[in-house]
CSV table of N, CA and C in Angstrom, one decimal:
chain,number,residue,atom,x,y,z
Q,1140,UNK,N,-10.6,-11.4,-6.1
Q,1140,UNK,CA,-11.2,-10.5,-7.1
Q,1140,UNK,C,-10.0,-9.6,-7.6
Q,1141,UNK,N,-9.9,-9.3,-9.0
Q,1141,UNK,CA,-8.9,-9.0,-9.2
Q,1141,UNK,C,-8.9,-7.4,-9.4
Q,1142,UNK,N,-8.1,-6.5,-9.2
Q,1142,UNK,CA,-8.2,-4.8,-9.4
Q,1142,UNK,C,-8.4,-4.4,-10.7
Q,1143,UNK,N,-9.7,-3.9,-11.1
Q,1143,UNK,CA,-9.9,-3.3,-12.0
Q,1143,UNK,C,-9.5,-1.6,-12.6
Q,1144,UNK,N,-8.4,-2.3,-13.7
Q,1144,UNK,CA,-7.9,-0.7,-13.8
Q,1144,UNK,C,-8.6,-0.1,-14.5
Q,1145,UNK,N,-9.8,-0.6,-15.2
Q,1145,UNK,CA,-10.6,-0.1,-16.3
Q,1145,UNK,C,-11.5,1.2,-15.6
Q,1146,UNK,N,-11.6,0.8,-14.2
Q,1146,UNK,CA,-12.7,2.1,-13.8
Q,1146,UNK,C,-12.3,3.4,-14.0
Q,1147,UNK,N,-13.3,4.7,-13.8
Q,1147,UNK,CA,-12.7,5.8,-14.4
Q,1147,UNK,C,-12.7,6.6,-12.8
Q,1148,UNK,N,-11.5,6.1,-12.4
Q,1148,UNK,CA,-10.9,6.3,-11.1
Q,1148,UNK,C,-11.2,8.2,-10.8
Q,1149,UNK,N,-11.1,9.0,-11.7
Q,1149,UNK,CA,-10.9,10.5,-11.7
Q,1149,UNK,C,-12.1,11.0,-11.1
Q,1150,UNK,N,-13.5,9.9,-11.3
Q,1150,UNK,CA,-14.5,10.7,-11.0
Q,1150,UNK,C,-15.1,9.6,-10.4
Q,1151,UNK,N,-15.3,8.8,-9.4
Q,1151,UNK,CA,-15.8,8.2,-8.5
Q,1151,UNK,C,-14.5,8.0,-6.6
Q,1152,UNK,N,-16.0,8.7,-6.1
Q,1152,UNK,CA,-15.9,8.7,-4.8
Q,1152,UNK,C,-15.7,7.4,-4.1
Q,1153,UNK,N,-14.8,6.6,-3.6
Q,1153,UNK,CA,-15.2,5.1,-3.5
Q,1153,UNK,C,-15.5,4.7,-1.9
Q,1154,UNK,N,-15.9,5.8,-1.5
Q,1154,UNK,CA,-16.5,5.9,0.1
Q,1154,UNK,C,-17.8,6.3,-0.7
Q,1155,UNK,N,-18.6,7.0,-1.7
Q,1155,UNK,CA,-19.9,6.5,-1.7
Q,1155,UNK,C,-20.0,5.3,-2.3
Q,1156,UNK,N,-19.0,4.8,-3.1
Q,1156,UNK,CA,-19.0,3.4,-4.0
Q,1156,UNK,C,-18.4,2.6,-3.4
Q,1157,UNK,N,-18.5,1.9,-2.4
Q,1157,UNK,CA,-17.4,0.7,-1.9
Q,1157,UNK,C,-17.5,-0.2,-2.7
Q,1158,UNK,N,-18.7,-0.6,-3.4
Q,1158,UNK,CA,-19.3,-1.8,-4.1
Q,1158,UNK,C,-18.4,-1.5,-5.3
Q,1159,UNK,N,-17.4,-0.7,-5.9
Q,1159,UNK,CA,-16.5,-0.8,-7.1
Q,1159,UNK,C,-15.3,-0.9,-6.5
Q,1160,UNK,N,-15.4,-1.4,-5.4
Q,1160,UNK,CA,-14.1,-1.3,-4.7
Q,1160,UNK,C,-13.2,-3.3,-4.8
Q,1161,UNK,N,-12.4,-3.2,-5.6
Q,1161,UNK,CA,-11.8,-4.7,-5.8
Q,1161,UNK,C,-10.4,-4.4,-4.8
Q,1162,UNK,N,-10.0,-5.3,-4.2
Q,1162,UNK,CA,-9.1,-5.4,-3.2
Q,1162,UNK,C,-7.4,-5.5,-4.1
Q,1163,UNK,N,-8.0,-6.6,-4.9
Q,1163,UNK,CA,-6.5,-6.6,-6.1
Q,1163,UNK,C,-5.0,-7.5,-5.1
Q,1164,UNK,N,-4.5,-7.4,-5.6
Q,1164,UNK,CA,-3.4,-8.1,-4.9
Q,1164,UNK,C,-2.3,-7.5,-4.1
Q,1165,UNK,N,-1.5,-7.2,-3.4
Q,1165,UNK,CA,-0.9,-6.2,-2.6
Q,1165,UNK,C,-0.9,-4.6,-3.0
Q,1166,UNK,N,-0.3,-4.0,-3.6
Q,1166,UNK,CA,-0.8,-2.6,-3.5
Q,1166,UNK,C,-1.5,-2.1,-4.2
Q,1167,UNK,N,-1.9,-3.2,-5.4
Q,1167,UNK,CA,-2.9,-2.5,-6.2
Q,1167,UNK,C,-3.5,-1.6,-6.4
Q,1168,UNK,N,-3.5,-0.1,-7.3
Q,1168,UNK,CA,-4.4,0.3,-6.9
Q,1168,UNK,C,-4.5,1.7,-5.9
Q,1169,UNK,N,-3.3,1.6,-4.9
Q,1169,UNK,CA,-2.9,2.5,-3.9
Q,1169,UNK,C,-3.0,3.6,-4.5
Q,1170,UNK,N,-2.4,4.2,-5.6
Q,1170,UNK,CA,-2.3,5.3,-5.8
Q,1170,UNK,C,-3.3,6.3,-6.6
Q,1171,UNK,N,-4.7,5.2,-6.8
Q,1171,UNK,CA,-5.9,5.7,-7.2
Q,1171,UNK,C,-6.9,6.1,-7.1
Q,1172,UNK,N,-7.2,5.2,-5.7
Q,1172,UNK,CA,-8.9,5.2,-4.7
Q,1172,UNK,C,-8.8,6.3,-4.0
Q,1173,UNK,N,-9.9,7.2,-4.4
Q,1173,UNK,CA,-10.1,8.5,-4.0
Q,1173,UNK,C,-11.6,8.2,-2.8
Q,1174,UNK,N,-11.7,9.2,-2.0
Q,1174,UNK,CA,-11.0,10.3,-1.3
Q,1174,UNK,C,-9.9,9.5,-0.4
Q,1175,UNK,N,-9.3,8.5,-0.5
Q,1175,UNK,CA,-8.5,7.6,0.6
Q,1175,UNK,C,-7.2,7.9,0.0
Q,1176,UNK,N,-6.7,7.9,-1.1
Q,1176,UNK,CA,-5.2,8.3,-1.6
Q,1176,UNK,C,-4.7,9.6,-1.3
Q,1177,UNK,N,-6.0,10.8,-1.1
Q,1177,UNK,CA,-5.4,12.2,-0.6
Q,1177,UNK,C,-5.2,12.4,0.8
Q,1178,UNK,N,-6.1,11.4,1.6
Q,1178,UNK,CA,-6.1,11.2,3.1
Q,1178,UNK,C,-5.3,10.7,3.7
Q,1179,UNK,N,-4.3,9.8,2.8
Q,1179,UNK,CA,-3.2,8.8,3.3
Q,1179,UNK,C,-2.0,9.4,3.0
Q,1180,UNK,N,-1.5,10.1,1.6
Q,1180,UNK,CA,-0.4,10.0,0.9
Q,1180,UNK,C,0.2,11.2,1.3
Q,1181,UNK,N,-0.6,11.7,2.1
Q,1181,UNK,CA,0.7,13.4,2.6
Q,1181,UNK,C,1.5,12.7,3.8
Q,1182,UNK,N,0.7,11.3,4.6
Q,1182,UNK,CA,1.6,11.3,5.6
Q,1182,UNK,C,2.5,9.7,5.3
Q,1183,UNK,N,2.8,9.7,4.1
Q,1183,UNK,CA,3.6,8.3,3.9
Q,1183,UNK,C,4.9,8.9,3.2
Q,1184,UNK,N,6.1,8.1,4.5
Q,1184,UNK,CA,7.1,8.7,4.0
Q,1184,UNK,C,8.5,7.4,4.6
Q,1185,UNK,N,9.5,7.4,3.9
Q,1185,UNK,CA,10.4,6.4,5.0
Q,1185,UNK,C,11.4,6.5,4.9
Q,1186,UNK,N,12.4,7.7,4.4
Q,1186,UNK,CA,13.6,8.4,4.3
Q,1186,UNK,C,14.2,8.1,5.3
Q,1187,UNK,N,14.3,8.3,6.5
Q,1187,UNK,CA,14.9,7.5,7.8
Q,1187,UNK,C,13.9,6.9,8.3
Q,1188,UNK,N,14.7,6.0,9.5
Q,1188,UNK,CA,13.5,5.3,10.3
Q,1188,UNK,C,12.6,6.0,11.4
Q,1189,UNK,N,13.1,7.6,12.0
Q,1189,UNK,CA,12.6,7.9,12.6
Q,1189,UNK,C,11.2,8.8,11.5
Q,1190,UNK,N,11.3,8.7,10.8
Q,1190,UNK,CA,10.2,9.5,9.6
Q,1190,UNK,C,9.6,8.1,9.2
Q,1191,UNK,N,9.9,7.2,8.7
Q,1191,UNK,CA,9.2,6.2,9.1
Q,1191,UNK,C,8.1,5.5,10.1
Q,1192,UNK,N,8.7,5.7,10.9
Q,1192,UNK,CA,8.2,5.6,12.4
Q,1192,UNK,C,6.9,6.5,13.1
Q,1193,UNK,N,7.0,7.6,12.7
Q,1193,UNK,CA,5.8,8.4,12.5
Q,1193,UNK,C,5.0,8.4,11.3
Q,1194,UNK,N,5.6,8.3,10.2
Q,1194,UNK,CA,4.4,7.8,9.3
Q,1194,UNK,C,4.0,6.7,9.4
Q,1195,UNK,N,4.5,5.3,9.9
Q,1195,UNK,CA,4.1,4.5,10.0
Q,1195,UNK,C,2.6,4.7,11.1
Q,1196,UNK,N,3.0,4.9,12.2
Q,1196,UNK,CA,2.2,5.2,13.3
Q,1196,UNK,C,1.0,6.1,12.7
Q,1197,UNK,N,1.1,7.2,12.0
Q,1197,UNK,CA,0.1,7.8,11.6
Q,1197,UNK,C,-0.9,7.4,10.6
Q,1198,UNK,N,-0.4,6.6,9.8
Q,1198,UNK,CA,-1.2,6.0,9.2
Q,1198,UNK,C,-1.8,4.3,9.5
Q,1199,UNK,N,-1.5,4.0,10.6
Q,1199,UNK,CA,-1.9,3.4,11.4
Q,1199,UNK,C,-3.5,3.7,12.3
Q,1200,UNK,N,-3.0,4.9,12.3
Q,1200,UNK,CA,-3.8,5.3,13.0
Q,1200,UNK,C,-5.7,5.2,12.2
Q,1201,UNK,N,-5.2,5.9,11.2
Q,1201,UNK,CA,-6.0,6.2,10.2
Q,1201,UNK,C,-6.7,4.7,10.0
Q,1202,UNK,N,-5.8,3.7,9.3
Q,1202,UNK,CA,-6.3,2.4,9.6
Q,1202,UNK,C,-7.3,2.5,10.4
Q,1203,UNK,N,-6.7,2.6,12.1
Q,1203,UNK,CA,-8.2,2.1,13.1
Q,1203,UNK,C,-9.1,2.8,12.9
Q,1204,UNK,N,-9.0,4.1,12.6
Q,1204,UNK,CA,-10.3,5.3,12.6
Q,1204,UNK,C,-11.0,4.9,11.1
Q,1205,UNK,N,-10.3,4.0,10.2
Q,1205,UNK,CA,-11.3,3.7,9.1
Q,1205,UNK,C,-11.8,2.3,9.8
Q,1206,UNK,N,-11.3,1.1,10.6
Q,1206,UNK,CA,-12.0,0.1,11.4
Q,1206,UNK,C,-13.3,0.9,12.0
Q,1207,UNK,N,-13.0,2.1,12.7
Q,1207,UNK,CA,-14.0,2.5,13.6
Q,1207,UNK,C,-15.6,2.3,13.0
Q,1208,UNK,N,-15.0,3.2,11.9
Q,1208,UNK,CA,-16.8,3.6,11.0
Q,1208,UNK,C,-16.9,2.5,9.9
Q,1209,UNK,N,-16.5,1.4,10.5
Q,1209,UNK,CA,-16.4,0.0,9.4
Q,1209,UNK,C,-16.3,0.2,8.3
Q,1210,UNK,N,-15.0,1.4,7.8
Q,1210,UNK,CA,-15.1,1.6,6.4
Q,1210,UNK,C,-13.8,0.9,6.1
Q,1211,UNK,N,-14.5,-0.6,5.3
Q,1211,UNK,CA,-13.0,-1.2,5.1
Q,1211,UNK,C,-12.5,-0.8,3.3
Q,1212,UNK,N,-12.8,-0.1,2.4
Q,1212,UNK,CA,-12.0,0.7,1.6
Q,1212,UNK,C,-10.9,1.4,2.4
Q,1213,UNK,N,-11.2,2.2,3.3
Q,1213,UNK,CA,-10.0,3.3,3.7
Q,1213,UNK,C,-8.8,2.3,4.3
Q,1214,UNK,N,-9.8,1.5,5.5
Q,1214,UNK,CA,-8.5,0.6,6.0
Q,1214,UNK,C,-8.0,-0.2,5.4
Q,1215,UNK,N,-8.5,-0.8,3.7
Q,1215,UNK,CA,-7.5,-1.2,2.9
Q,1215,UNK,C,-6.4,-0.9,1.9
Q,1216,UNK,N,-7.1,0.7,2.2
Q,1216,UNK,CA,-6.3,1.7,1.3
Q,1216,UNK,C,-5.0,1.9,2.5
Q,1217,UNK,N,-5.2,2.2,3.8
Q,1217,UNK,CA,-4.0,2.8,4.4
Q,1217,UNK,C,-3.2,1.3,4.9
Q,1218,UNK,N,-3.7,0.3,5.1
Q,1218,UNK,CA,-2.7,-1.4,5.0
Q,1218,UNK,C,-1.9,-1.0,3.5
Q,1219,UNK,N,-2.8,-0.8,2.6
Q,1219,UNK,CA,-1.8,-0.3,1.0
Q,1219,UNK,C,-0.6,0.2,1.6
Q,1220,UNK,N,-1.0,1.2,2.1
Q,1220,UNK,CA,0.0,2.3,1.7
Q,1220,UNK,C,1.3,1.8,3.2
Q,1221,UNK,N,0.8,1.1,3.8
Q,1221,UNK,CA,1.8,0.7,4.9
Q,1221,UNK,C,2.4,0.1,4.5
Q,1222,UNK,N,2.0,-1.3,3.3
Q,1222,UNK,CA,2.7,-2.1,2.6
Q,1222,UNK,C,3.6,-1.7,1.7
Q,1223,UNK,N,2.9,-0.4,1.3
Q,1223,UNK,CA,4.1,0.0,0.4
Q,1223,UNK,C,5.2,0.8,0.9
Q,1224,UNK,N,5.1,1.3,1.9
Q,1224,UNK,CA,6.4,1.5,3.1
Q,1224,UNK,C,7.4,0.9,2.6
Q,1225,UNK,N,6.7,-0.6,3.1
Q,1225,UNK,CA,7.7,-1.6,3.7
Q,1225,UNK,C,8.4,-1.9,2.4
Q,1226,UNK,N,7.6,-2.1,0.9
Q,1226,UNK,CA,8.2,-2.7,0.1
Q,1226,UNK,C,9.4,-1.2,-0.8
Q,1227,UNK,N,9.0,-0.1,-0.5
Q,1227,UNK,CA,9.4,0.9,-1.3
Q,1227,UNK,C,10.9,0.9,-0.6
Q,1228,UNK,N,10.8,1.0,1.1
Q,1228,UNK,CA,11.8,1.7,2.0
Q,1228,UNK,C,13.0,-0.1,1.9
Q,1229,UNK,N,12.2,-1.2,1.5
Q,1229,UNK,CA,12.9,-2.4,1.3
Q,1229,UNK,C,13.7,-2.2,0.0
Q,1230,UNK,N,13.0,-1.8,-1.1
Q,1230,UNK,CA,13.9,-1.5,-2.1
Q,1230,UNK,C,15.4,-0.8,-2.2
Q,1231,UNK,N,15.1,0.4,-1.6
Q,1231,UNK,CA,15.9,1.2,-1.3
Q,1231,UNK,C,16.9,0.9,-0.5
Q,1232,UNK,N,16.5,-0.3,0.3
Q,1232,UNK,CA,17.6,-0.8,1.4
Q,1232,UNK,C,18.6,-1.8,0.3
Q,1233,UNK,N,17.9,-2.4,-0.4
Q,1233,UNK,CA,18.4,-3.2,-1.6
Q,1233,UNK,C,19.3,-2.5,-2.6
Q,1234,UNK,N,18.6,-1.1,-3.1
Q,1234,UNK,CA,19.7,-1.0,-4.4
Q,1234,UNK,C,19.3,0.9,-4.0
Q,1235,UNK,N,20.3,1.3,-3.9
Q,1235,UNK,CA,20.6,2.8,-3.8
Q,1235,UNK,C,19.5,3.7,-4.4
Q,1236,UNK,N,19.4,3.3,-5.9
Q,1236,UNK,CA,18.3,3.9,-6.8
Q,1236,UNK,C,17.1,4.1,-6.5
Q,1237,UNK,N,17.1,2.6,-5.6
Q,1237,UNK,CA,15.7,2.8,-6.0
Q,1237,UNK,C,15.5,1.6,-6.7
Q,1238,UNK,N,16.3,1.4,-7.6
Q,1238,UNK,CA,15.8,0.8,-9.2
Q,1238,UNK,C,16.2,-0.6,-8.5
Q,1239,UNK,N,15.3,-1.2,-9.0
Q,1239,UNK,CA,16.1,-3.0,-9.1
Q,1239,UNK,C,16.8,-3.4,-10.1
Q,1240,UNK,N,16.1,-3.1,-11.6
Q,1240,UNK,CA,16.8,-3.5,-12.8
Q,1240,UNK,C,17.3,-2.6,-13.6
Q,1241,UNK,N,18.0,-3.4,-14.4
Q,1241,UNK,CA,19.3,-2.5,-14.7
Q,1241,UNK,C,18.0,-1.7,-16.2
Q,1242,UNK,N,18.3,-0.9,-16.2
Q,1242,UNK,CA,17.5,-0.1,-17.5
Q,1242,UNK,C,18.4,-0.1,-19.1
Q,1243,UNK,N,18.0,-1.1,-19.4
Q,1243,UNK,CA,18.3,-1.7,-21.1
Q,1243,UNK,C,17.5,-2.0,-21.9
Q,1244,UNK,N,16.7,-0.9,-22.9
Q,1244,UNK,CA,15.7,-0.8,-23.6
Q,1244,UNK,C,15.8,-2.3,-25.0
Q,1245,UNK,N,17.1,-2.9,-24.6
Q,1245,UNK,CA,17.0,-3.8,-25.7
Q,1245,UNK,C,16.3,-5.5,-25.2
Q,1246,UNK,N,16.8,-5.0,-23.8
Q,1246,UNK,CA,16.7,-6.4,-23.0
Q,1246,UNK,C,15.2,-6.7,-22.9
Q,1247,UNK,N,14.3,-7.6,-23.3
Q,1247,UNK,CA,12.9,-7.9,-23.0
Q,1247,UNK,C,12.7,-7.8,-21.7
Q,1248,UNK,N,11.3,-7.7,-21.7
Q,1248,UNK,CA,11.0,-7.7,-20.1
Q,1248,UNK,C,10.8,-8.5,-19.3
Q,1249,UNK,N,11.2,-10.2,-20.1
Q,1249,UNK,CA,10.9,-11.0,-19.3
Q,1249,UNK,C,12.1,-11.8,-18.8
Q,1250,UNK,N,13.1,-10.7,-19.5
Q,1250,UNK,CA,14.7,-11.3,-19.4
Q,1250,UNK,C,15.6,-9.8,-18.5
Q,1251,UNK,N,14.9,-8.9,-17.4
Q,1251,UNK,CA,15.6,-8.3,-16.4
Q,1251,UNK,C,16.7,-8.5,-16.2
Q,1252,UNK,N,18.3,-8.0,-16.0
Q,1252,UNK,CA,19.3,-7.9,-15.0
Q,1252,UNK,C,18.5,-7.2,-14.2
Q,1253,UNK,N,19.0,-8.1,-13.0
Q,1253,UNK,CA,18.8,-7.5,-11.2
Q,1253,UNK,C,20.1,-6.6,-11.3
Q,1254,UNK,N,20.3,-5.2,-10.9
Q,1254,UNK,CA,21.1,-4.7,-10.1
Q,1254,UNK,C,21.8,-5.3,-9.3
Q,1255,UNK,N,22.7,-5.4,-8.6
Q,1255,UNK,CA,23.7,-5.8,-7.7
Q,1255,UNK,C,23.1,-5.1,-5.9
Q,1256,UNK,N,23.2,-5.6,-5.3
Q,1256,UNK,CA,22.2,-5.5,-3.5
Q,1256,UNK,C,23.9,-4.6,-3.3
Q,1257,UNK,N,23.3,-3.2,-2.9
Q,1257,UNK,CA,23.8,-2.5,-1.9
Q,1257,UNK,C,23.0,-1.8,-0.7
Q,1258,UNK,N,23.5,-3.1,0.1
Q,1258,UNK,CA,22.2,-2.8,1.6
Q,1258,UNK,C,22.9,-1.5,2.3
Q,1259,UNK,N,21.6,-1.2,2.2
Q,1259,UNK,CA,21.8,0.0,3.0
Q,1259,UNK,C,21.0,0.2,4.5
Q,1260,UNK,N,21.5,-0.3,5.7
Q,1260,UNK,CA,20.8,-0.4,7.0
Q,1260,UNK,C,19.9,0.6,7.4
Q,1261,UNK,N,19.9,1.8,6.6
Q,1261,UNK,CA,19.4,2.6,7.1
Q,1261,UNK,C,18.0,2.5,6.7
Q,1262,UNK,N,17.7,2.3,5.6
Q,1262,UNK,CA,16.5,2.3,4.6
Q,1262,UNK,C,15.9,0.9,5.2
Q,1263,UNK,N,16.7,-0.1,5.6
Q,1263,UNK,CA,16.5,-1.6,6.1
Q,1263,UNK,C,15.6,-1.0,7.7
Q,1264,UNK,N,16.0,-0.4,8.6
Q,1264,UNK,CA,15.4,0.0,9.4
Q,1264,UNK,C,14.2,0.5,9.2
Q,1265,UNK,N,14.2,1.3,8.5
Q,1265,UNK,CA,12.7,1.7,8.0
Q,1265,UNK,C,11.9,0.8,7.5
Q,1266,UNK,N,12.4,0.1,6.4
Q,1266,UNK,CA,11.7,-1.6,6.1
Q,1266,UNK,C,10.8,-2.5,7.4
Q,1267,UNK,N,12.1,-2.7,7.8
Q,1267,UNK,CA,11.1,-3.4,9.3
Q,1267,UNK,C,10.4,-2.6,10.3
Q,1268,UNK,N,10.2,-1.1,10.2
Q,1268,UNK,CA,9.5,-0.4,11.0
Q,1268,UNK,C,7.9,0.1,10.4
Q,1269,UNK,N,7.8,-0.4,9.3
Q,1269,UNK,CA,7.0,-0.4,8.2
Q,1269,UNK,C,6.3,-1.9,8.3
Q,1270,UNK,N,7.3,-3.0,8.0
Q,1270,UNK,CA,6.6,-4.3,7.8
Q,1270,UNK,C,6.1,-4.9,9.5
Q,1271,UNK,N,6.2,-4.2,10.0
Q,1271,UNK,CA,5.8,-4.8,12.2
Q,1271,UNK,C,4.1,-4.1,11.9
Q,1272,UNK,N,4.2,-2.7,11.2
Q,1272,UNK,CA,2.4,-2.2,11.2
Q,1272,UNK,C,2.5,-3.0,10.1
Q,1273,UNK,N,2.9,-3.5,9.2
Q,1273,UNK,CA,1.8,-4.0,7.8
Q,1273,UNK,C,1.4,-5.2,8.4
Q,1274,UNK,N,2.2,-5.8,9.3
Q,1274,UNK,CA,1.4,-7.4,9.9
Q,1274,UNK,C,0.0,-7.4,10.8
Q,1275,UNK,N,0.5,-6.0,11.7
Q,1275,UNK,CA,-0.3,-5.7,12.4
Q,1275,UNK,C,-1.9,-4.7,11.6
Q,1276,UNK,N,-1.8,-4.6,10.8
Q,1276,UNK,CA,-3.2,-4.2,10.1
Q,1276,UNK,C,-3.7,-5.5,9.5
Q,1277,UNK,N,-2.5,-5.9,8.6
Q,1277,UNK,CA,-3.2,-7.4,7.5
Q,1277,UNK,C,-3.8,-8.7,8.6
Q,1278,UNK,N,-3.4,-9.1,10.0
Q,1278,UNK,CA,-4.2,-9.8,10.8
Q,1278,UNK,C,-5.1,-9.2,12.1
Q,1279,UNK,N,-5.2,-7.9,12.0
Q,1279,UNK,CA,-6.2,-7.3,12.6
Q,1279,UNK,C,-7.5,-7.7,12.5
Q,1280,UNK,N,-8.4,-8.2,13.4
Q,1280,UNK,CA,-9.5,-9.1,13.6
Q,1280,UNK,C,-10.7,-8.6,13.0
Q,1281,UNK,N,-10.7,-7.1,13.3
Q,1281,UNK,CA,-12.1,-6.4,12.7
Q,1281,UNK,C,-12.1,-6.0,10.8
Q,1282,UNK,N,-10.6,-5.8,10.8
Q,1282,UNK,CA,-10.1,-6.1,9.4
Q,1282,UNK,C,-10.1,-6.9,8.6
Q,1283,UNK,N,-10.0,-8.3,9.3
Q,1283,UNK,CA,-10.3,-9.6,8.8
Q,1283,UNK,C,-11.7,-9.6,8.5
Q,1284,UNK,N,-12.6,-9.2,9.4
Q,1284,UNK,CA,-13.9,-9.5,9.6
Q,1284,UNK,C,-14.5,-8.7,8.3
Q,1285,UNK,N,-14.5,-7.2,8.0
Q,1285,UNK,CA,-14.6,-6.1,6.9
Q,1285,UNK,C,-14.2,-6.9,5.8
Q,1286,UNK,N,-12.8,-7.7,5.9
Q,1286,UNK,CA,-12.8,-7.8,4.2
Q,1286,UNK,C,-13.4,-9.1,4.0
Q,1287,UNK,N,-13.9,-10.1,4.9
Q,1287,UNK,CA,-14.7,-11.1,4.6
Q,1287,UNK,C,-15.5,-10.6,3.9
Q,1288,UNK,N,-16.7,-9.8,4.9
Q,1288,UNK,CA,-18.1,-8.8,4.2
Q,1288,UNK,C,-17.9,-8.6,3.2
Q,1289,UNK,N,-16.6,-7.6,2.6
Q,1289,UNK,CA,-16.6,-7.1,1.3
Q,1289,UNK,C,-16.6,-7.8,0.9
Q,1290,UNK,N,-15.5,-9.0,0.6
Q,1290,UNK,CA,-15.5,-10.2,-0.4
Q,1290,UNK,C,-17.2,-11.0,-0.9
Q,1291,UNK,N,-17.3,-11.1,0.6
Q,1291,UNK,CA,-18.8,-12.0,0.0
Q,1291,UNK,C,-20.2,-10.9,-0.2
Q,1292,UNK,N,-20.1,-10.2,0.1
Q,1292,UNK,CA,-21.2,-8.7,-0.5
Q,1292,UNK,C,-20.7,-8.6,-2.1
Q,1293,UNK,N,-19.7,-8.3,-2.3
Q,1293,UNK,CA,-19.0,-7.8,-3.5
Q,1293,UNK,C,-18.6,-8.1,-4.7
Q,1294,UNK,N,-18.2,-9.7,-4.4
Q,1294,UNK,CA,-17.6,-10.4,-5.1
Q,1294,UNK,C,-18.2,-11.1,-6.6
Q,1295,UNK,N,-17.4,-10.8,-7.4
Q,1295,UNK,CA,-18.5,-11.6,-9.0
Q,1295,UNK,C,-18.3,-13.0,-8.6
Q,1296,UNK,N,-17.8,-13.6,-8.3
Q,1296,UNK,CA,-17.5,-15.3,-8.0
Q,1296,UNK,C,-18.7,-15.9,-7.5
């Protein structure tokens, strides 16, 4: 099911609405599902690995305490946000900026320059201290189980 950005995110609770809740494709969406984006986003951080490593863990945590009360919006909002650890703190291991492509307002968007890879180990540590919980949420058994329900409760298909 694909993430609907059309909803009017500002004013829906999606812990009393789970049923507008679309899963979308990897982080879809992270930065919009309320009350789960205020709950998660103070503690996601990956500047070193040791800051990593505690945010990781902490929103881990959150994950299982959203497994507990079988609320799988939250636990697929904080897998989001673990994912996006991995993919943000990967970036950064990749290209210093931040940026992947080169910024040339003439170039189309479907014709990008990649930046040139300056790995940076440090940001790379945090990557894989991020992507060890994103595996470990995305094949978690009761998580699996939650987003089955949603899918087939939920789903227009």
């Amino acid at each position: 099911m694909a993430f609907d950005y059309s909803l009017d995110f500002k004013n829906i609770d999606f812990r009393q609405h789970p049923e507008l809740y679309c899963v979308g494709k990897g982080e879809q969406g992270v930065l919009l599902v309320e009350p789960y984006k205020s709950e998660i986003l103070p503690y996601w951080r990956f500047k070193t690995p040791e800051i990593a490593k505690e945010s990781s863990e902490k929103i881990y945590e959150l994950f299982l305490a959203y497994l507990e009360q079988d609320d799988f919006v939250g636990a697929d909002m904080a897998r989001k946000f673990i994912q996006m650890g991995y993919t943000r703190s990967r970036r950064y291991a990749n290209h210093k900026s931040g940026r992947k492509y080169k910024q040339n307002s003439e170039t189309s968007s479907s014709k990008k320059e990649v930046l040139p890879y300056e790995v940076d180990p440090v940001k790379a540590e945090s990557a894989a201290i991020f992507k060890a919980k994103w595996v470990q949420a995305k094949t978690n058994e009761k998580y699996l189980q939650l987003l089955a329900k949603h899918k087939q409760m939920y789903s227009a298909d």
